[in-house]
XYZ file of C-alpha atoms in Angstrom:
583
model
C -3.315 4.246 -32.438
C 0.245 3.235 -33.106
C 3.626 4.868 -31.898
C 7.139 3.741 -32.335
C 10.503 5.175 -30.703
C 14.154 4.643 -30.607
C 16.337 6.100 -27.938
C 17.870 5.455 -24.404
C 15.645 4.342 -21.686
C 16.219 3.540 -18.132
C 15.767 0.061 -16.702
C 16.376 -1.393 -13.243
C 19.636 -2.916 -14.698
C 20.856 0.306 -16.165
C 20.368 2.021 -19.651
C 18.878 0.190 -22.617
C 18.819 1.031 -26.191
C 15.441 1.112 -27.669
C 15.227 0.230 -31.312
C 11.766 0.627 -32.951
C 9.920 -0.164 -29.924
C 6.127 -0.029 -30.992
C 3.089 0.237 -29.069
C -0.434 -0.241 -30.552
C -3.737 0.285 -28.961
C -7.245 -0.330 -29.661
C -10.098 1.493 -27.799
C -13.847 1.877 -28.020
C -16.279 3.889 -25.737
C -19.903 3.980 -25.095
C -21.665 6.910 -23.421
C -25.398 7.212 -22.562
C -26.284 9.490 -19.826
C -24.390 8.524 -16.674
C -23.522 5.218 -18.262
C -20.015 4.896 -19.553
C -18.262 1.647 -20.731
C -14.877 1.176 -22.541
C -12.721 -1.846 -23.764
C -9.130 -1.305 -24.715
C -6.409 -3.633 -25.930
C -2.766 -2.564 -25.781
C 0.169 -4.361 -27.315
C 3.958 -3.889 -27.331
C 6.777 -4.955 -29.509
C 10.312 -4.080 -28.290
C 11.878 -4.435 -31.714
C 15.645 -4.672 -31.610
C 15.905 -3.304 -28.065
C 18.899 -4.435 -25.854
C 20.806 -3.602 -22.583
C 23.587 -1.241 -23.208
C 25.720 -2.664 -20.515
C 26.229 -5.916 -22.219
C 24.046 -6.035 -25.423
C 21.472 -8.616 -23.780
C 18.432 -8.388 -25.986
C 14.977 -7.765 -24.732
C 11.929 -9.180 -26.404
C 8.535 -7.820 -25.375
C 5.292 -8.788 -27.203
C 3.062 -8.336 -24.287
C -0.609 -7.446 -24.130
C -3.042 -5.708 -21.769
C -6.851 -6.195 -22.025
C -8.957 -3.981 -20.076
C -12.801 -3.582 -19.561
C -14.412 -0.563 -17.576
C -18.079 -0.009 -16.861
C -19.320 3.007 -14.813
C -22.816 4.351 -13.846
C -24.163 6.884 -11.334
C -27.450 8.456 -10.105
C -28.684 11.242 -7.969
C -30.647 10.837 -4.843
C -32.559 14.049 -3.896
C -30.938 17.475 -4.079
C -27.781 16.794 -2.095
C -26.541 13.128 -2.807
C -24.941 11.669 -5.655
C -23.443 8.212 -6.299
C -20.974 6.879 -8.812
C -20.162 3.138 -9.073
C -18.172 1.113 -11.414
C -16.183 -2.154 -12.264
C -12.821 -2.682 -13.665
C -11.240 -5.658 -15.223
C -7.306 -5.939 -16.142
C -5.857 -8.894 -17.871
C -1.919 -8.535 -18.301
C -0.334 -11.014 -20.594
C 3.375 -10.715 -20.751
C 5.220 -12.350 -23.666
C 8.993 -11.870 -23.516
C 10.380 -15.335 -25.092
C 12.402 -15.962 -21.952
C 14.502 -12.706 -22.330
C 12.847 -10.766 -19.526
C 10.760 -13.157 -17.607
C 12.982 -16.178 -18.114
C 11.938 -19.272 -15.956
C 8.672 -17.561 -15.232
C 7.589 -17.307 -18.877
C 4.889 -19.902 -18.650
C 3.382 -18.693 -15.405
C 3.132 -14.867 -15.729
C -0.346 -14.184 -16.349
C -2.017 -11.645 -14.261
C -5.947 -11.109 -13.751
C -7.339 -8.272 -11.503
C -11.010 -7.291 -11.011
C -11.938 -4.123 -9.006
C -15.283 -2.608 -7.934
C -15.784 0.938 -6.370
C -18.517 3.212 -4.918
C -18.156 6.940 -4.504
C -20.657 9.308 -2.762
C -20.711 13.043 -2.983
C -22.787 14.911 -0.515
C -23.510 18.579 -0.449
C -23.260 19.532 3.110
C -23.766 23.173 2.195
C -23.821 25.381 -0.903
C -20.141 25.749 -1.076
C -19.005 22.476 0.819
C -18.871 19.028 -0.627
C -18.102 15.795 1.312
C -16.818 12.842 -0.810
C -16.511 9.298 0.353
C -15.243 6.577 -1.704
C -14.320 2.789 -1.328
C -12.912 0.285 -3.729
C -12.207 -3.422 -3.331
C -9.683 -5.344 -5.733
C -8.970 -9.038 -6.139
C -5.749 -10.098 -7.893
C -4.825 -13.692 -8.969
C -1.399 -13.348 -7.402
C -2.334 -11.985 -4.136
C -3.992 -14.085 -1.349
C -6.444 -11.702 -0.212
C -8.852 -8.750 -1.473
C -7.451 -5.418 -1.230
C -9.474 -2.367 0.194
C -8.914 1.203 -0.477
C -11.007 3.982 1.254
C -11.030 7.674 0.475
C -12.646 10.869 2.109
C -12.348 14.473 0.899
C -13.916 17.729 2.094
C -13.896 20.480 -0.590
C -14.723 24.030 -0.021
C -15.337 26.474 -2.850
C -15.662 30.022 -1.429
C -16.005 31.445 -5.169
C -16.130 30.149 -8.586
C -12.233 30.369 -9.160
C -11.031 29.195 -5.828
C -11.124 25.846 -4.024
C -9.796 24.494 -0.800
C -9.765 20.578 -0.155
C -8.611 18.392 2.630
C -8.229 14.692 1.921
C -7.381 11.327 3.245
C -6.706 8.506 0.979
C -5.389 4.992 1.399
C -4.503 3.630 -1.917
C -2.797 0.377 -2.770
C -0.159 -0.459 -5.256
C -0.328 -3.681 -6.927
C 3.002 -5.378 -7.476
C 3.871 -5.212 -11.102
C 4.543 -8.089 -13.488
C 8.420 -7.450 -13.084
C 8.033 -7.607 -9.303
C 6.606 -11.259 -9.777
C 8.170 -12.558 -12.899
C 11.461 -10.830 -13.776
C 14.271 -13.251 -14.509
C 16.892 -11.532 -16.605
C 20.670 -11.384 -16.562
C 22.336 -8.017 -15.429
C 25.624 -8.881 -17.154
C 28.885 -9.021 -15.237
C 29.013 -8.078 -11.651
C 30.873 -4.731 -10.850
C 34.591 -4.851 -10.661
C 36.478 -6.934 -9.429
C 33.846 -9.529 -9.252
C 32.937 -9.456 -12.970
C 36.607 -10.164 -13.792
C 36.270 -13.287 -11.707
C 33.208 -14.625 -13.525
C 30.543 -13.448 -11.130
C 27.238 -12.100 -12.875
C 24.157 -10.340 -11.579
C 20.655 -11.677 -12.116
C 17.403 -9.733 -11.553
C 14.724 -12.285 -10.156
C 11.209 -11.726 -9.227
C 9.709 -13.271 -6.132
C 7.083 -15.310 -7.953
C 3.846 -15.875 -6.043
C 5.437 -17.715 -3.050
C 8.999 -16.338 -2.881
C 12.334 -18.471 -2.267
C 14.896 -18.844 0.461
C 18.590 -19.630 0.910
C 18.684 -21.512 4.244
C 17.474 -24.751 5.283
C 15.249 -25.154 8.467
C 18.193 -26.096 10.468
C 20.033 -22.762 9.468
C 22.466 -24.381 7.048
C 22.909 -23.002 3.471
C 21.035 -24.647 0.776
C 23.983 -24.348 -1.550
C 26.369 -22.181 -3.661
C 27.220 -21.466 -7.174
C 30.871 -20.834 -8.335
C 32.516 -19.366 -11.309
C 35.479 -21.858 -10.806
C 33.310 -25.015 -10.912
C 34.557 -26.957 -13.735
C 30.998 -28.754 -13.944
C 29.482 -25.551 -14.885
C 28.930 -22.101 -13.187
C 25.140 -22.796 -13.073
C 25.596 -25.935 -10.910
C 24.487 -25.616 -7.256
C 26.984 -27.478 -4.905
C 26.975 -27.672 -1.174
C 29.002 -25.068 0.605
C 31.133 -27.889 2.071
C 32.639 -28.114 -1.449
C 34.089 -24.629 -1.262
C 37.578 -25.835 -0.428
C 37.351 -27.670 -3.924
C 38.098 -24.048 -5.222
C 41.172 -23.410 -3.288
C 43.399 -23.314 -6.186
C 41.343 -20.498 -7.652
C 41.423 -18.554 -4.503
C 45.278 -19.069 -4.413
C 45.619 -17.867 -7.872
C 43.182 -14.927 -7.108
C 45.225 -13.882 -4.006
C 48.438 -13.992 -6.178
C 46.784 -11.881 -8.826
C 45.603 -9.456 -6.216
C 48.875 -9.190 -4.734
C 50.570 -8.488 -8.192
C 48.034 -5.856 -9.098
C 48.877 -4.035 -5.832
C 52.459 -4.115 -6.870
C 53.504 -6.572 -4.121
C 53.602 -9.812 -5.948
C 53.981 -13.097 -4.033
C 57.159 -15.035 -4.497
C 56.980 -17.922 -7.036
C 57.774 -20.373 -4.246
C 54.825 -19.283 -1.977
C 52.355 -19.401 -4.891
C 53.631 -22.882 -5.833
C 53.233 -23.826 -2.276
C 49.675 -22.516 -2.011
C 48.638 -24.194 -5.242
C 49.977 -27.407 -3.939
C 47.785 -27.556 -0.856
C 44.424 -29.111 -0.606
C 42.385 -28.517 2.527
C 39.309 -30.356 3.493
C 36.016 -28.686 4.619
C 36.989 -29.915 8.249
C 40.301 -28.008 8.092
C 39.000 -24.802 6.419
C 35.431 -23.777 6.686
C 33.627 -20.703 5.217
C 32.593 -17.210 5.885
C 30.284 -14.978 4.150
C 30.730 -11.511 2.861
C 27.686 -9.330 2.557
C 28.353 -7.212 -0.473
C 25.812 -4.551 0.725
C 27.939 -3.691 3.834
C 31.237 -5.281 3.126
C 31.249 -7.137 6.411
C 32.578 -10.790 6.820
C 30.935 -13.219 9.333
C 30.008 -16.608 9.815
C 27.055 -18.335 8.350
C 25.194 -18.291 11.658
C 25.930 -14.405 12.212
C 25.043 -13.352 8.557
C 21.275 -12.657 8.180
C 20.070 -14.292 4.943
C 16.295 -14.070 5.331
C 13.834 -15.683 2.846
C 12.454 -13.574 0.061
C 8.765 -13.911 0.601
C 6.284 -13.523 -2.442
C 5.954 -9.793 -2.994
C 2.790 -8.232 -1.952
C 0.698 -5.072 -2.246
C 1.771 -1.801 -0.745
C -0.289 1.055 0.659
C 0.110 4.633 0.702
C -1.823 6.341 3.389
C -1.772 10.036 2.705
C -3.224 13.259 4.364
C -3.296 16.196 2.032
C -4.411 19.938 2.015
C -4.531 22.077 -0.869
C -5.680 25.373 -2.386
C -5.929 26.485 -5.988
C -7.286 29.629 -7.460
C -7.166 32.336 -9.990
C -6.156 35.803 -9.014
C -7.233 38.879 -10.954
C -7.869 36.592 -13.850
C -4.158 36.624 -14.420
C -2.359 34.372 -12.054
C -3.334 30.687 -11.472
C -1.803 29.397 -8.203
C -1.746 26.054 -6.445
C -0.338 25.066 -3.130
C -0.293 21.521 -1.650
C 1.086 20.005 1.493
C 0.753 16.405 2.288
C 2.054 13.728 4.767
C 2.593 10.160 3.496
C 3.056 6.702 5.133
C 3.915 4.069 2.628
C 3.147 0.556 4.287
C 4.921 -2.434 3.052
C 6.949 -0.252 0.595
C 8.266 -2.216 -2.462
C 12.188 -1.683 -2.822
C 13.846 -1.201 -6.137
C 16.022 -4.089 -7.101
C 18.346 -5.036 -3.973
C 21.097 -7.714 -3.549
C 20.012 -10.761 -1.395
C 23.020 -13.187 -1.831
C 26.216 -13.012 0.213
C 29.620 -14.237 -1.409
C 31.220 -17.257 0.077
C 34.798 -17.049 1.400
C 37.330 -19.364 2.862
C 37.674 -18.816 6.620
C 40.689 -16.624 7.071
C 41.551 -17.687 10.538
C 41.302 -21.324 9.435
C 43.367 -20.677 6.301
C 46.198 -19.324 8.692
C 46.122 -22.407 10.799
C 46.178 -24.823 8.013
C 49.120 -23.094 5.976
C 51.289 -22.568 9.065
C 52.862 -25.844 9.320
C 53.416 -26.528 5.449
C 54.845 -22.950 5.180
C 57.272 -23.264 8.140
C 58.368 -26.623 6.687
C 59.037 -25.143 3.233
C 60.917 -22.044 4.613
C 63.067 -24.236 6.895
C 64.005 -26.374 3.931
C 65.021 -23.117 2.068
C 67.214 -21.775 4.895
C 68.821 -25.213 5.459
C 69.603 -25.260 1.746
C 71.268 -21.923 2.146
C 73.511 -23.315 4.754
C 71.756 -22.688 8.130
C 71.775 -25.494 10.688
C 68.361 -26.908 11.514
C 67.695 -25.080 14.809
C 68.535 -21.770 13.348
C 66.700 -22.458 9.967
C 63.552 -23.442 12.164
C 63.829 -20.266 14.083
C 64.115 -18.086 10.889
C 61.296 -19.893 9.302
C 58.987 -19.462 12.259
C 59.835 -15.897 12.522
C 59.096 -15.322 8.736
C 55.925 -17.242 8.760
C 54.697 -15.259 11.663
C 54.728 -12.182 9.124
C 53.587 -14.143 5.955
C 50.818 -16.178 7.407
C 48.361 -13.339 8.189
C 49.020 -11.830 4.931
C 48.559 -15.041 3.007
C 45.475 -15.865 4.981
C 43.864 -12.537 4.389
C 44.768 -12.693 0.666
C 43.353 -16.158 -0.018
C 40.447 -15.436 2.360
C 39.452 -12.201 0.575
C 38.642 -14.071 -2.803
C 35.119 -15.065 -3.140
C 34.964 -18.831 -4.200
C 31.139 -18.785 -4.710
C 27.900 -16.879 -4.166
C 24.994 -18.291 -1.923
C 22.238 -19.578 -4.071
C 19.219 -22.015 -3.922
C 17.540 -24.648 -6.001
C 14.378 -22.213 -5.939
C 16.385 -19.703 -8.082
C 16.897 -20.569 -11.921
C 20.479 -19.171 -11.936
C 22.458 -19.359 -15.152
C 25.854 -19.044 -13.630
C 27.396 -17.665 -10.440
C 24.733 -15.234 -10.391
C 24.466 -12.609 -7.514
C 20.538 -12.332 -7.132
C 18.906 -8.986 -6.872
C 15.174 -9.018 -6.351
C 12.311 -6.968 -4.895
C 11.284 -7.004 -1.169
C 8.532 -5.223 0.900
C 10.754 -3.361 3.325
C 8.370 -2.236 5.982
C 6.905 1.349 6.484
C 8.197 4.793 5.644
C 7.056 8.116 6.402
C 7.674 11.529 4.724
C 6.155 14.888 4.038
C 6.252 17.108 1.129
C 4.978 20.411 -0.595
C 4.150 21.350 -4.099
C 3.876 25.032 -5.244
C 2.850 25.914 -8.826
C 1.821 29.067 -10.737
C 1.062 30.514 -14.145
C 1.171 34.096 -14.775
C -0.659 35.264 -18.013
C 1.181 38.417 -18.545
C -0.773 39.223 -21.666
C -2.295 37.467 -24.562
C 1.260 36.242 -25.857
C 3.511 35.841 -22.811
C 3.111 33.536 -19.960
C 5.419 32.915 -17.008
C 5.154 29.700 -15.111
C 6.923 27.641 -12.478
C 6.842 25.090 -9.911
C 8.703 23.776 -6.961
C 8.446 20.390 -4.986
C 10.153 19.371 -1.800
C 9.991 16.026 0.049
C 11.293 15.634 3.632
C 13.376 12.403 3.135
C 15.203 10.709 0.280
C 16.932 7.927 2.168
C 15.305 5.558 4.798
C 16.555 3.226 7.340
C 14.529 -0.045 8.114
C 15.298 -3.162 10.072
C 18.779 -2.776 12.152
C 21.174 -1.629 9.435
C 19.402 -1.568 6.143
C 18.666 1.343 4.072
C 16.519 2.111 1.044
C 16.373 5.067 -1.327
C 13.369 7.019 -2.403
C 15.391 7.429 -5.846
C 14.199 11.037 -6.364
C 15.565 14.432 -5.231
C 14.327 16.224 -2.074
C 13.921 19.318 -4.115
C 13.198 20.127 -7.741
C 12.035 23.272 -9.484
C 11.067 24.512 -13.000
C 10.796 27.965 -14.324
C 9.602 28.820 -17.801
C 8.756 31.704 -20.035
C 6.480 31.042 -23.176
C 5.503 33.191 -26.017
C 2.654 32.381 -28.441
C 1.384 34.511 -31.384
C -1.503 33.050 -33.186
C -1.427 35.523 -35.988
C 2.104 35.107 -36.877
C 2.184 31.285 -36.343
C 5.117 31.523 -34.040
C 5.644 30.005 -30.424
C 8.529 29.554 -28.263
C 9.354 28.498 -24.613
C 12.359 28.693 -22.594
C 12.539 26.591 -19.413
C 15.053 26.268 -16.531
C 15.043 23.021 -14.708
C 16.841 22.135 -11.484
C 17.065 18.896 -9.478
C 18.938 18.392 -6.323
C 21.504 15.640 -5.728
C 20.017 12.496 -4.330
C 21.058 8.888 -3.460
C 19.643 6.244 -5.754
C 19.831 2.382 -5.623
C 18.780 -0.230 -8.324
C 20.250 -3.696 -8.688
C 23.913 -3.644 -8.896
C 24.036 0.309 -8.876
C 24.367 1.803 -5.443
C 24.723 5.590 -5.448
C 25.023 6.504 -1.996
C 28.549 7.931 -1.589
C 27.004 11.465 -0.600
C 25.383 9.771 2.632
C 27.889 9.665 5.503
C 25.955 6.730 7.205
C 25.371 4.605 4.133
C 26.791 1.211 4.146
C 30.027 0.838 2.392
C 28.788 -1.598 -0.337
C 30.886 -3.352 -2.987
C 28.681 -1.680 -5.619
C 28.788 1.740 -4.071
C 29.270 4.778 -6.358
C 28.611 8.547 -6.443
C 25.123 9.729 -5.913
C 23.229 11.290 -8.671
C 24.440 14.934 -8.866
C 22.434 18.081 -8.761
C 21.790 19.530 -12.255
C 20.403 22.699 -13.665
C 19.336 22.422 -17.305
C 17.988 24.907 -19.839
C 15.619 23.756 -22.550
C 14.090 25.585 -25.579
C 11.102 24.879 -27.695
C 10.433 26.784 -30.976
C 7.566 26.238 -33.290
C 6.180 27.703 -36.517
C 2.998 27.252 -38.456
C 3.610 27.481 -42.247
C 1.274 30.186 -43.567
C -1.919 29.022 -45.497
C -1.279 25.450 -44.487
C -2.022 22.812 -41.819
C 1.702 22.056 -41.254
C 3.629 23.045 -38.182
C 7.481 22.805 -37.765
C 8.581 22.300 -34.089
C 12.103 22.220 -32.722
C 12.881 20.844 -29.184
C 16.337 21.250 -27.586
C 16.815 19.583 -24.247
C 19.749 20.746 -22.137
C 20.756 23.647 -24.598
C 24.042 24.468 -23.216
C 25.237 20.654 -23.328
C 25.961 20.429 -19.511
C 26.835 16.798 -18.856
C 24.696 15.172 -16.362
C 23.137 11.699 -15.502
C 19.668 11.380 -14.477
C 19.974 8.134 -12.403
C 22.642 5.588 -11.466
C 23.512 3.096 -14.022
C 22.956 5.254 -16.941
C 25.681 7.273 -18.971
C 26.006 11.175 -18.857
C 23.727 12.814 -21.267
C 24.414 16.064 -23.074
C 22.313 18.114 -25.528
C 19.428 16.531 -27.349
C 17.822 18.069 -30.272
C 14.689 16.978 -32.120
C 13.033 18.649 -35.085
C 9.501 17.298 -36.184
C 6.768 18.357 -38.661
C 3.068 17.803 -37.938
C 0.322 18.091 -40.426
C -3.341 18.364 -39.438
C -5.630 16.554 -41.853
C -8.850 18.203 -40.231
């Protein structure tokens, strides 16, 4: 098989324009009795795809090789066993555009085996027990997944089930090996030369602090030797002129420009690391603190997460007309894998030490100005000290608010002054939810259907002051009415979709403004808004032929909405297609 498409797709770094992205697959199956086996081989070619934000090209010529074998047998009248083996070989090939520095070490191999037992406890009651073990070359230990279910079928058209499941999620290739530019950092950092880089954890992870608590280094957009050069944080004062110019530019942008004489004074000063140290700004919270008081935990190698769930569900057919299903569940996600989150603070020159450093030269310069204007020395000094008492805090704040670098590490293959976003296992989260769905076959032509889903939480707190989004709404619903006339060859369906407002976070996109307790991040923007959309599908089979014409219109009334952070608003989308059945 082969499929090719062009359109706008969502990535962790924002929207991407796919251009003739092609997938091809090859599959063979063997069945004989209870024996089943299939190998398949999937390939991908991204064509001319690129990130919309900055035009960064994306090359993907990856391959997936899979082999599966399954068999089973019955023991007596009540017992049945099924067992099998799976093998997955993932072979990314991105020519450095997606996996960057990991390009030569990104092969993944996984083998899994499972056994399932089905026991008829009674005529209408079945007990299902299953277990699975997987070994992944990027994970240190085997992974175990148990499952149990009790199924009761009071009639042929109804069933009630209660299940327990502990399933693992293998980290993806991107979790391990992503290494790609996210383009310029959000304003105002992008204008200063800061960029965002998404970086997978690799097998062993990486860190930003030495064993003694000192920082391993920083990268600065103001470094004449190159933005990608790692320098000690003690070299931060080398970028004093850039901070001074940044302070002057910031004051001018606010409509309160600094006097030229003060700018000249600032630019002429050269503090040492002993005179002016550094502070760190956490962009996730906008808090400024010392190195010792800023937590910068190491980024360990990503590992598997588990979803432990309890579920009860009923489904049945009522009067041969209505199909109804109801499910309720409670989940605990252990070692939940985050979306891309920012891990590197920005380096600032210490504001209090800036104030102490500039006080003497500022008073001296002001005294000379007042004496030149005709004031005696004592009076000039008094005037200078009074004016300096006002100017010093303003100047110290202005200069100390300009980031002169971003914390980095030799373990990170940064290409510039990159703010690193990566994946982390964030601990455990719990939630509950419910799903209801129905289909009402009103007659042989008309069908009314709908579903509603609710989840208890869409935003979770972990550690002391860190949060993570579910990246999905608490509530969503669909209601549709379909018509199908086999004799005339005409079919139609109208559908109304509702999604509630929800917070969403991914890389440099932090849509959390709708939450009163969310940290005030530099990247913070509006949450993903609620949306109610109408879709329409029309189809017609051309008489005495095998050809069918289908018109699909999404968002019929052209209501602007965005489905996630980092993507543009989307209006009406219409697609006309023709299908011809050869057989």
